Short mmCIF file of C-alpha atoms in Angstrom, two decimals:
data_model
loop_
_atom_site.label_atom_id
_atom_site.label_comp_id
_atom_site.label_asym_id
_atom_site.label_seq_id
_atom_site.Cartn_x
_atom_site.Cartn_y
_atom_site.Cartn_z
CA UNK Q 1 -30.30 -28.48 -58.71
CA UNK Q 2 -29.66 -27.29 -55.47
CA UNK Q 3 -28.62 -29.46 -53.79
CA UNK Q 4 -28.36 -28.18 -50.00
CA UNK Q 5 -31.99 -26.44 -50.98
CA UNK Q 6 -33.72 -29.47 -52.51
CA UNK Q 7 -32.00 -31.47 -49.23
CA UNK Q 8 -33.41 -29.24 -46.65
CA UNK Q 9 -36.80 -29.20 -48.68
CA UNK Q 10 -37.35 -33.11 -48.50
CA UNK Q 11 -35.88 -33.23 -44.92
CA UNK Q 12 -32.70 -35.31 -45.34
CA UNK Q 13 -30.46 -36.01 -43.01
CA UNK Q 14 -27.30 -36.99 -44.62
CA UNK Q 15 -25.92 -36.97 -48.09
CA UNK Q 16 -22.30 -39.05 -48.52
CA UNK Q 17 -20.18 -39.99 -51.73
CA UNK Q 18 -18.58 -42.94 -51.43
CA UNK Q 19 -15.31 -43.75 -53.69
CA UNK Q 20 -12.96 -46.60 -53.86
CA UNK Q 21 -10.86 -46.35 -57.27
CA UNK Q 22 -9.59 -50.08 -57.58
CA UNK Q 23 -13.10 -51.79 -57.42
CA UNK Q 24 -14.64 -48.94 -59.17
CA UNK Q 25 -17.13 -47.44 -56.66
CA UNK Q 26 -18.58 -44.18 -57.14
CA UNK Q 27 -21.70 -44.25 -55.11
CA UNK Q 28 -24.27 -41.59 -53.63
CA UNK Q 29 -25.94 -42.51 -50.42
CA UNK Q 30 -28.41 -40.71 -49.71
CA UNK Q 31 -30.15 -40.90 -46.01
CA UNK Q 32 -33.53 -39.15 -45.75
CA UNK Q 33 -34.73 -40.25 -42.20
CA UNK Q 34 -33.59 -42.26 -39.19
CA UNK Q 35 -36.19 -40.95 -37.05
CA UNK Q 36 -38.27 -44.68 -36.50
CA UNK Q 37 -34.92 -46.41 -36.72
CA UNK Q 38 -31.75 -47.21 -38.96
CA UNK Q 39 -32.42 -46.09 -42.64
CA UNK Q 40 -33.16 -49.45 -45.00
CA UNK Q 41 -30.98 -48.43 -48.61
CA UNK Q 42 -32.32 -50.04 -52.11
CA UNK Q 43 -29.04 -50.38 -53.77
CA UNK Q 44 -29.31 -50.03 -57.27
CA UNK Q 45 -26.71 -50.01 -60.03
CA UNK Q 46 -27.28 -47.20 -62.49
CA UNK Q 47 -26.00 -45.91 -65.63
CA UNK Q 48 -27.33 -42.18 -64.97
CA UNK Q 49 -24.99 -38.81 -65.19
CA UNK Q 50 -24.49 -37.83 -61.98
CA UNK Q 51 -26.96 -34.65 -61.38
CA UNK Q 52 -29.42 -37.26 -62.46
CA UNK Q 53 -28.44 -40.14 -60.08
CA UNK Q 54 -28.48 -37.62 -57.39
CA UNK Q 55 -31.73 -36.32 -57.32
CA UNK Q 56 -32.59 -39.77 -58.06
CA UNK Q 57 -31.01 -40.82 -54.71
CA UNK Q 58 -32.53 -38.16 -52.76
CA UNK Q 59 -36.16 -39.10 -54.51
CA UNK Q 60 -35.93 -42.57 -53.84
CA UNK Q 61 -34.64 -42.37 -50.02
CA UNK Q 62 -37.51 -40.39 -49.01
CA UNK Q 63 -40.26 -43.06 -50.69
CA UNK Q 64 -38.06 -45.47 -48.97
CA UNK Q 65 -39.10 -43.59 -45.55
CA UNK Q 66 -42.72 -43.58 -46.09
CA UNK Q 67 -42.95 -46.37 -47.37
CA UNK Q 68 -41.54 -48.15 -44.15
CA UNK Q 69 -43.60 -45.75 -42.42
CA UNK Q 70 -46.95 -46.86 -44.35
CA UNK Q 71 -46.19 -50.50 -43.18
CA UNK Q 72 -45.44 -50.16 -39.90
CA UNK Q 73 -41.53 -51.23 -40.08
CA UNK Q 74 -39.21 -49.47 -37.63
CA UNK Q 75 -36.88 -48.02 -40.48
CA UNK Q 76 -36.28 -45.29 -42.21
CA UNK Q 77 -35.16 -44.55 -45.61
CA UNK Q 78 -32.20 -44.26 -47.47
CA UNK Q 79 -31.06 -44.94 -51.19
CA UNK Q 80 -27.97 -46.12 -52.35
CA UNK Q 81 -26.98 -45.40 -56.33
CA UNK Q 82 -23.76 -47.36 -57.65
CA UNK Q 83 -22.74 -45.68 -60.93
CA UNK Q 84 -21.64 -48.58 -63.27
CA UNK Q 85 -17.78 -48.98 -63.45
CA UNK Q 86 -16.21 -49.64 -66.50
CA UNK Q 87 -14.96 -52.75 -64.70
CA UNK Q 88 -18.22 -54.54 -65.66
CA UNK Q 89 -18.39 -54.14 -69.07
CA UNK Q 90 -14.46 -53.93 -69.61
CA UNK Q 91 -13.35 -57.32 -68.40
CA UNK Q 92 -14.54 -60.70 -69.92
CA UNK Q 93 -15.19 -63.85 -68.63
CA UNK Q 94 -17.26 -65.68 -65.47
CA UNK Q 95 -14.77 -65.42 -63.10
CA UNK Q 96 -13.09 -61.79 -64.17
CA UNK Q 97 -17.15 -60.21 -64.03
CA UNK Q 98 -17.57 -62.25 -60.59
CA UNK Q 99 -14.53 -60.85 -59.22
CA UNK Q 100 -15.28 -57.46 -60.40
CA UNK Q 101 -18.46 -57.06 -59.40
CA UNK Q 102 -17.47 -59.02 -55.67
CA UNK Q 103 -14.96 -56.15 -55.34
CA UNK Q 104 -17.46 -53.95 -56.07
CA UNK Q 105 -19.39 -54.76 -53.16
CA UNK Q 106 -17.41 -55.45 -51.05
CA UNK Q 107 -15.85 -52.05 -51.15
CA UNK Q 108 -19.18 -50.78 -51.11
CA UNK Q 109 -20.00 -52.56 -47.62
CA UNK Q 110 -16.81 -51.84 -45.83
CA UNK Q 111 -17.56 -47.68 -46.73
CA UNK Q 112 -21.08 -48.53 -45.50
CA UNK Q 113 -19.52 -50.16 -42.63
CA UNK Q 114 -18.08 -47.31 -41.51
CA UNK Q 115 -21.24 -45.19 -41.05
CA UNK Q 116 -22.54 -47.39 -38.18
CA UNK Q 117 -25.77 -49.17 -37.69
CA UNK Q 118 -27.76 -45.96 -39.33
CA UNK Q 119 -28.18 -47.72 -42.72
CA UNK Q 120 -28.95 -50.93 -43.28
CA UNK Q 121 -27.97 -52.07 -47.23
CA UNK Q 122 -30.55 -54.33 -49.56
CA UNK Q 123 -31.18 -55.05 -53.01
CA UNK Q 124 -33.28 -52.80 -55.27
CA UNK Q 125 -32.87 -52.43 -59.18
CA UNK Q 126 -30.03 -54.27 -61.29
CA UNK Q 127 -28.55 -55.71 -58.05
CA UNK Q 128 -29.11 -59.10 -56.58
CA UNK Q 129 -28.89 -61.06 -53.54
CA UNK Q 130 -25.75 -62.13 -54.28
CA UNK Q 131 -24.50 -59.12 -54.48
CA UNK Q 132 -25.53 -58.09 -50.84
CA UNK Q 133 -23.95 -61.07 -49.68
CA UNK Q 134 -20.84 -59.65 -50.87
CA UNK Q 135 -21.58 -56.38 -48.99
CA UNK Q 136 -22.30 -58.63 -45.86
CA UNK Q 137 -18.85 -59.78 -45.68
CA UNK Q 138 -17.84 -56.22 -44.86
CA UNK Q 139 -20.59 -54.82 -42.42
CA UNK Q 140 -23.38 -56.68 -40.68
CA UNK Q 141 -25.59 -53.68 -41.74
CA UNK Q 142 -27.63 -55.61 -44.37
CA UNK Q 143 -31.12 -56.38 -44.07
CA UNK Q 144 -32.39 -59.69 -43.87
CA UNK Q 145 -31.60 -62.79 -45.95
CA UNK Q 146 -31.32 -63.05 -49.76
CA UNK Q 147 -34.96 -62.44 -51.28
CA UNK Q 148 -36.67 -62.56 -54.99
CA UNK Q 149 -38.29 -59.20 -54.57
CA UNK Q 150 -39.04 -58.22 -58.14
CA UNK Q 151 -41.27 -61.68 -57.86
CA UNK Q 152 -43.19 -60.08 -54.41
CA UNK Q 153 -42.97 -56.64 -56.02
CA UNK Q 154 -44.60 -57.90 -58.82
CA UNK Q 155 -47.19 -59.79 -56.73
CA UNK Q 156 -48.06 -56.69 -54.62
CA UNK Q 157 -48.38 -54.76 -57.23
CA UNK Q 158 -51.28 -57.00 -58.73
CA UNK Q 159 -52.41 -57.50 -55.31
CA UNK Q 160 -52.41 -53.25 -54.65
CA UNK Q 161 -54.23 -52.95 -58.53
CA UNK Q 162 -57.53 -54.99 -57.22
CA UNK Q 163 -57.83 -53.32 -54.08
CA UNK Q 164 -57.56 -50.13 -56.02
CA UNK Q 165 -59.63 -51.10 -58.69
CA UNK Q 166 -62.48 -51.98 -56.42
CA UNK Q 167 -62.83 -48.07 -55.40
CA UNK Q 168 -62.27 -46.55 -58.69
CA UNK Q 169 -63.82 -49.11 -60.95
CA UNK Q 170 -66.52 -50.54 -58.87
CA UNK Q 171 -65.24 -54.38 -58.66
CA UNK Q 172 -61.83 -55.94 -57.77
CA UNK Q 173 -62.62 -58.01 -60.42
CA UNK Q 174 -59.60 -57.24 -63.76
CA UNK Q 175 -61.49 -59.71 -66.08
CA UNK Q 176 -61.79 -57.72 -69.51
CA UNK Q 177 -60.19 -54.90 -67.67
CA UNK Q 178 -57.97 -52.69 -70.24
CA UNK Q 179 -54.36 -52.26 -68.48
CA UNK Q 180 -51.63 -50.36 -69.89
CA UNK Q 181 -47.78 -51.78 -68.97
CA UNK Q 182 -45.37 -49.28 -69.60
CA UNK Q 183 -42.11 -51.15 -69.16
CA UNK Q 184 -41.71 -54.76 -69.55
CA UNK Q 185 -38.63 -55.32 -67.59
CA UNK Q 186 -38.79 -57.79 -64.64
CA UNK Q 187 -41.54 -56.58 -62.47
CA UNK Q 188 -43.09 -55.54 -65.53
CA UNK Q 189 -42.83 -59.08 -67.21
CA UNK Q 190 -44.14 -60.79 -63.96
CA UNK Q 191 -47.07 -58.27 -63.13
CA UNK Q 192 -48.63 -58.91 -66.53
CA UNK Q 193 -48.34 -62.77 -65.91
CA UNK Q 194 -50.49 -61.97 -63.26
CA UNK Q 195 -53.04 -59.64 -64.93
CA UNK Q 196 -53.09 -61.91 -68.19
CA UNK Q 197 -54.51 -65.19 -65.97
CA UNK Q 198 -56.77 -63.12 -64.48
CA UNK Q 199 -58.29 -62.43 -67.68
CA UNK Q 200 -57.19 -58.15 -68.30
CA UNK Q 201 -56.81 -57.31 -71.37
CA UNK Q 202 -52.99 -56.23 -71.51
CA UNK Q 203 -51.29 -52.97 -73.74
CA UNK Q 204 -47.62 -53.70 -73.45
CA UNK Q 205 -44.79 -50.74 -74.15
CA UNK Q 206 -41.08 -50.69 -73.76
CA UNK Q 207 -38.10 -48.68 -75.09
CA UNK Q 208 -36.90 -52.07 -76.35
CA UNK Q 209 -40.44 -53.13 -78.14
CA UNK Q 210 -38.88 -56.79 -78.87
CA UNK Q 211 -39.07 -57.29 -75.11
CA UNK Q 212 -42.84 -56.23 -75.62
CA UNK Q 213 -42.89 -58.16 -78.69
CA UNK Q 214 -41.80 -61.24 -77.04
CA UNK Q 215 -43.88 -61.03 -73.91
CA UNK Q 216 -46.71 -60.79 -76.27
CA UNK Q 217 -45.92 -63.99 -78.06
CA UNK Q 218 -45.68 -65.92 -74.56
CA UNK Q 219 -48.56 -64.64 -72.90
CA UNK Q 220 -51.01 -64.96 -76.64
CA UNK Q 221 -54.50 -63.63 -76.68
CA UNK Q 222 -55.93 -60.34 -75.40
CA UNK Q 223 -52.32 -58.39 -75.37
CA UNK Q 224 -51.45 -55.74 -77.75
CA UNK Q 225 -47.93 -54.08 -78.34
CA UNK Q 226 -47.73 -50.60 -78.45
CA UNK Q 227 -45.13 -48.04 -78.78
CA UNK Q 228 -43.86 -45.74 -75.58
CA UNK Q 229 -45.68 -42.65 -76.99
CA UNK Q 230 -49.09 -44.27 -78.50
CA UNK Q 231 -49.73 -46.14 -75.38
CA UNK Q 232 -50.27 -42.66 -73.84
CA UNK Q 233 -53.09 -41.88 -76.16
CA UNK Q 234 -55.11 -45.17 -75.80
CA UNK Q 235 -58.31 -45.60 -73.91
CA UNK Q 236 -57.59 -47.96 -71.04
CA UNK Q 237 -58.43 -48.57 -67.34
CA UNK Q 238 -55.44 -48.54 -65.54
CA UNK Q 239 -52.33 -47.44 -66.51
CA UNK Q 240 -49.73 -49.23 -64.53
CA UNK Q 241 -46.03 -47.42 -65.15
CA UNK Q 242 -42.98 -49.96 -63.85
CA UNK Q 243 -40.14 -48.23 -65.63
CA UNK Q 244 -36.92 -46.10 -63.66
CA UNK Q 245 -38.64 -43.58 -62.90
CA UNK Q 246 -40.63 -40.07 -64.19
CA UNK Q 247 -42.15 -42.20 -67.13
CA UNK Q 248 -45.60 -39.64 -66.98
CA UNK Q 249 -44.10 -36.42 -67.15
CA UNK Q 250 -46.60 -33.11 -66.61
CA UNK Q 251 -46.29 -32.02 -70.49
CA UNK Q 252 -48.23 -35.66 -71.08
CA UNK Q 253 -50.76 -35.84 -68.60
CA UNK Q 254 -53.55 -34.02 -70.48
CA UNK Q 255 -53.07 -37.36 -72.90
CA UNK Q 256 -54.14 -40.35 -70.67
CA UNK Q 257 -57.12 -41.86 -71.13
CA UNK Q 258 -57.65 -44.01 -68.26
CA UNK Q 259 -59.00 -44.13 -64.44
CA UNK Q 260 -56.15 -45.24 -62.41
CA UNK Q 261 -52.37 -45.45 -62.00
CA UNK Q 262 -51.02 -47.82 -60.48
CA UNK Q 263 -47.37 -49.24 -60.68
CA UNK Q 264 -43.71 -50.44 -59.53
CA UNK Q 265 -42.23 -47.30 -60.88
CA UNK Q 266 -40.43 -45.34 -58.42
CA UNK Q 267 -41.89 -41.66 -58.86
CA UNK Q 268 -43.71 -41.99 -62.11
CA UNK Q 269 -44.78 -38.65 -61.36
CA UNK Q 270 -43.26 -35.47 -60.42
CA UNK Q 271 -45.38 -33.10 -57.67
CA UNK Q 272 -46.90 -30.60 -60.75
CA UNK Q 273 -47.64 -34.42 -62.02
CA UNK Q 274 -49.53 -35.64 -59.23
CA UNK Q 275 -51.91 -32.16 -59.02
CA UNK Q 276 -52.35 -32.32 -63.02
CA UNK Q 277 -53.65 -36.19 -62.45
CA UNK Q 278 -55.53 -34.95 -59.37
CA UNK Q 279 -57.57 -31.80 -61.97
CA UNK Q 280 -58.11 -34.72 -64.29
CA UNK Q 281 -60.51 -37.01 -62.25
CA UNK Q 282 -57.61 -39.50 -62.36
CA UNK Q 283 -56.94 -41.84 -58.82
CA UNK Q 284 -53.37 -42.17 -58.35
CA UNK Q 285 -52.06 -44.64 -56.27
CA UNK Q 286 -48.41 -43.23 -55.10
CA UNK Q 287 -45.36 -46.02 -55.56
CA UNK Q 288 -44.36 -46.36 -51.93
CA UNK Q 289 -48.00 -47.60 -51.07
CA UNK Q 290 -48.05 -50.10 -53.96
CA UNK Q 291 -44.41 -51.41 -54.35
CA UNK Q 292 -43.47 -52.35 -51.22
CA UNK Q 293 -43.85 -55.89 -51.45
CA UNK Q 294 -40.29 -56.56 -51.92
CA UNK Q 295 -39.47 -54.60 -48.95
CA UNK Q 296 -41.96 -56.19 -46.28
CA UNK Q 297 -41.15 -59.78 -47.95
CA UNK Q 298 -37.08 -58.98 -47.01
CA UNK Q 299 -37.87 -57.25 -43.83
CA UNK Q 300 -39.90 -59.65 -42.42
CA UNK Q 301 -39.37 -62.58 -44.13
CA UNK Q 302 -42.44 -63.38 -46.07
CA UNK Q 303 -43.42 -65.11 -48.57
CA UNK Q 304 -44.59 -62.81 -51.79
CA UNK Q 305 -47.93 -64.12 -51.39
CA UNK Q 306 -47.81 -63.05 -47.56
CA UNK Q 307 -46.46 -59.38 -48.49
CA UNK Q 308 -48.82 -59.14 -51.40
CA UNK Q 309 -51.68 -59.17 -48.61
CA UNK Q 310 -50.30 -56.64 -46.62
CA UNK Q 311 -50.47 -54.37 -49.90
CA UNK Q 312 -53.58 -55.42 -50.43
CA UNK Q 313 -54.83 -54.28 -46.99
CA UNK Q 314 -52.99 -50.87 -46.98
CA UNK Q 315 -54.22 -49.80 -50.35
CA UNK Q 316 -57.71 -50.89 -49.69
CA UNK Q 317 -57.39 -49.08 -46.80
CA UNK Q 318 -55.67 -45.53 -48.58
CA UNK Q 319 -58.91 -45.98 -51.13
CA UNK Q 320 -61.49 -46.26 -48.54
CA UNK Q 321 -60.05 -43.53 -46.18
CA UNK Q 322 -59.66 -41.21 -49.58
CA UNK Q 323 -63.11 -42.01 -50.83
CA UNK Q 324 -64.54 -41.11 -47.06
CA UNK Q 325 -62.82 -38.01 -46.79
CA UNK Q 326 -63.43 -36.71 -50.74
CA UNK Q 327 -59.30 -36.46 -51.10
CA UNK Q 328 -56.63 -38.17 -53.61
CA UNK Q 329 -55.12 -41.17 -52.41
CA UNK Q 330 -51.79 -40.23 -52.65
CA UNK Q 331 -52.35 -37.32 -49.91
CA UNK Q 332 -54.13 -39.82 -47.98
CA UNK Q 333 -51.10 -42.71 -48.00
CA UNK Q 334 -48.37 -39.82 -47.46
CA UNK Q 335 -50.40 -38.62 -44.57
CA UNK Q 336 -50.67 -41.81 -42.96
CA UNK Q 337 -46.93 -42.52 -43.50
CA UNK Q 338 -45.79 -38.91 -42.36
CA UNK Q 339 -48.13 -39.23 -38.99
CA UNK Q 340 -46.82 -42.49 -37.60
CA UNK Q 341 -43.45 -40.56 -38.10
CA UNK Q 342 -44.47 -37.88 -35.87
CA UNK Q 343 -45.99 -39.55 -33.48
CA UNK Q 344 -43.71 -42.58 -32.82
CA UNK Q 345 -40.37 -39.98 -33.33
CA UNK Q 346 -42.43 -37.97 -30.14
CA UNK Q 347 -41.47 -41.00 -28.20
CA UNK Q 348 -37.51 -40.64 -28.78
CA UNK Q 349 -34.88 -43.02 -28.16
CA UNK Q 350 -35.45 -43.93 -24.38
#
């Protein structure tokens, strides 16, 4: 990768790499827009090689941006991605991982800290509240208070799938509805608790197919396990992907069998993805429109019931507008997100 290229491409702003060798930090920050206001940064905690983790950084910080955009919040987007220190795995004990991982972020905040009020730090995949309440001790740029967002995720997610569902398969209804889960880990787990007492009928696939397995046995009848590769191949509905990211790669497009996707994953598909879905008939509903639950629920302090209905509208609204106009949802949603940018960026800073 390129990386000036692919930076100038997706309109960044600023790309930093911050170190600290004691607590182990090796982070890339990556800060796509400030233009509606200081850039909100998912920090997760990865285990990725480093070309990977950045073009995952520069990915994510630009859904971040339209997906405050989409909602109305006066953000922008950033990404933070924490490589895992050996620290973590190396030392034993409560207190010696507590330690570890509180040096860990608190070193993280006070490089943060330096940058100004242009990013604001929160908690995204593999890191908790707890662990931006370390950060906080450093730099007041954190955002909001402590929040469960994998459960609002979760809820917006199943909130976003009916609204969706209404357009492309006639009823919001998901009684007897076939849904594929590709990735059972948290928001994974929790969406199909939703789905199942709603009466779907539930494929479940994950690299570690006892996690599957075991999901299966707790939620009972109507849920099948399936493997990552055969779940691709079987008739269903909607396929809802809510792994790390790039799970329905172009190669395996020609495979699905269903109607709609609709996720948590972070950029199940690449652009050459998104037009092969498009040829196919298939409605895609992109990630920033559907998982942002988590996000509104932290920003504005809501409830995940309360942030579920604000998915609810937008997506209802992305499917109506795309229906209207004969054009994919996911245009529609990055259009919406990309105009407020322009138009409330004309108005400058005062």
């Amino acid at each position: 990768m390129l990386m000036f290229d692919e930076m100038a491409a997706r309109g960044h702003e600023q790309l930093t790499l911050l170190t600290h060798a004691p607590s182990g930090l090796r982070a890339i920050l990556a800060v796509h827009s400030t233009v509606l206001g200081p850039a909100i940064a998912g920090c997760r905690l990865v285990t990725l090689d480093e070309p990977l983790a950045l073009r995952s950084a520069l990915e994510l910080s630009e859904a971040m941006t339209l997906k405050a955009a989409l909602y109305g919040l006066n953000h922008g987007g950033a990404a933070c991605l924490l490589l895992r220190p050996a620290q973590l795995d190396a030392e034993e004990g409560g207190d010696a991982q507590g330690h570890v991982r509180e040096a860990l972020f608190r070193s993280l905040g006070r490089k943060v800290s330096s940058l100004g009020s242009r990013v604001l730090l929160t908690e995204d995949a593999r890191v908790s509240g707890q662990d931006i309440a370390y950060a906080a001790q450093e730099t007041h740029h954190t955002l909001g208070m402590p929040t469960d967002t994998a459960a609002a995720t979760a809820y917006g997610v199943y909130r976003g799938i009916k609204a969706a569902a209404r357009h492309t398969l006639g009823n919001e209804s998901l009684r007897g509805v076939r849904i594929s889960i590709l990735g059972v880990g948290t928001v994974g787990t929790l969406l199909a608790g939703h789905l199942h007492r709603e009466g779907a009928r539930l494929n479940l696939a994950d690299t570690h197919p006892r996690k599957a397995q075991a999901l299966r046995d707790q939620l009972g009848a109507g849920v099948q396990v399936l493997g990552t590769e055969e779940v691709l191949d079987v008739p269903c509905d909607v396929m809802a992907p809510c792994t790390s990211g790039a799970s329905l790669r172009s190669r395996n497009i020609p495979r699905l069998q269903c109607r709609l996707i609709a996720g948590s994953e972070h950029h199940p598909l690449s652009r050459r993805a998104q037009e092969l879905v498009r040829e196919a008939g298939i409605t895609y509903i992109p990630d920033f429109a559907i998982n942002g639950a988590g996000l509104l629920a932290s920003a504005r302090q809501l409830s995940a019931e309360q942030a579920g209905e604000q998915i609810h509208e937008v997506v209802a609204r992305i499917s109506a507008l795309a229906e209207q106009h004969h054009k994919p949802p996911h245009l529609v949603a990055r259009r919406l997100a990309e105009r407020r940018i322009e138009l409330i960026g004309s108005l400058g800073h005062g």
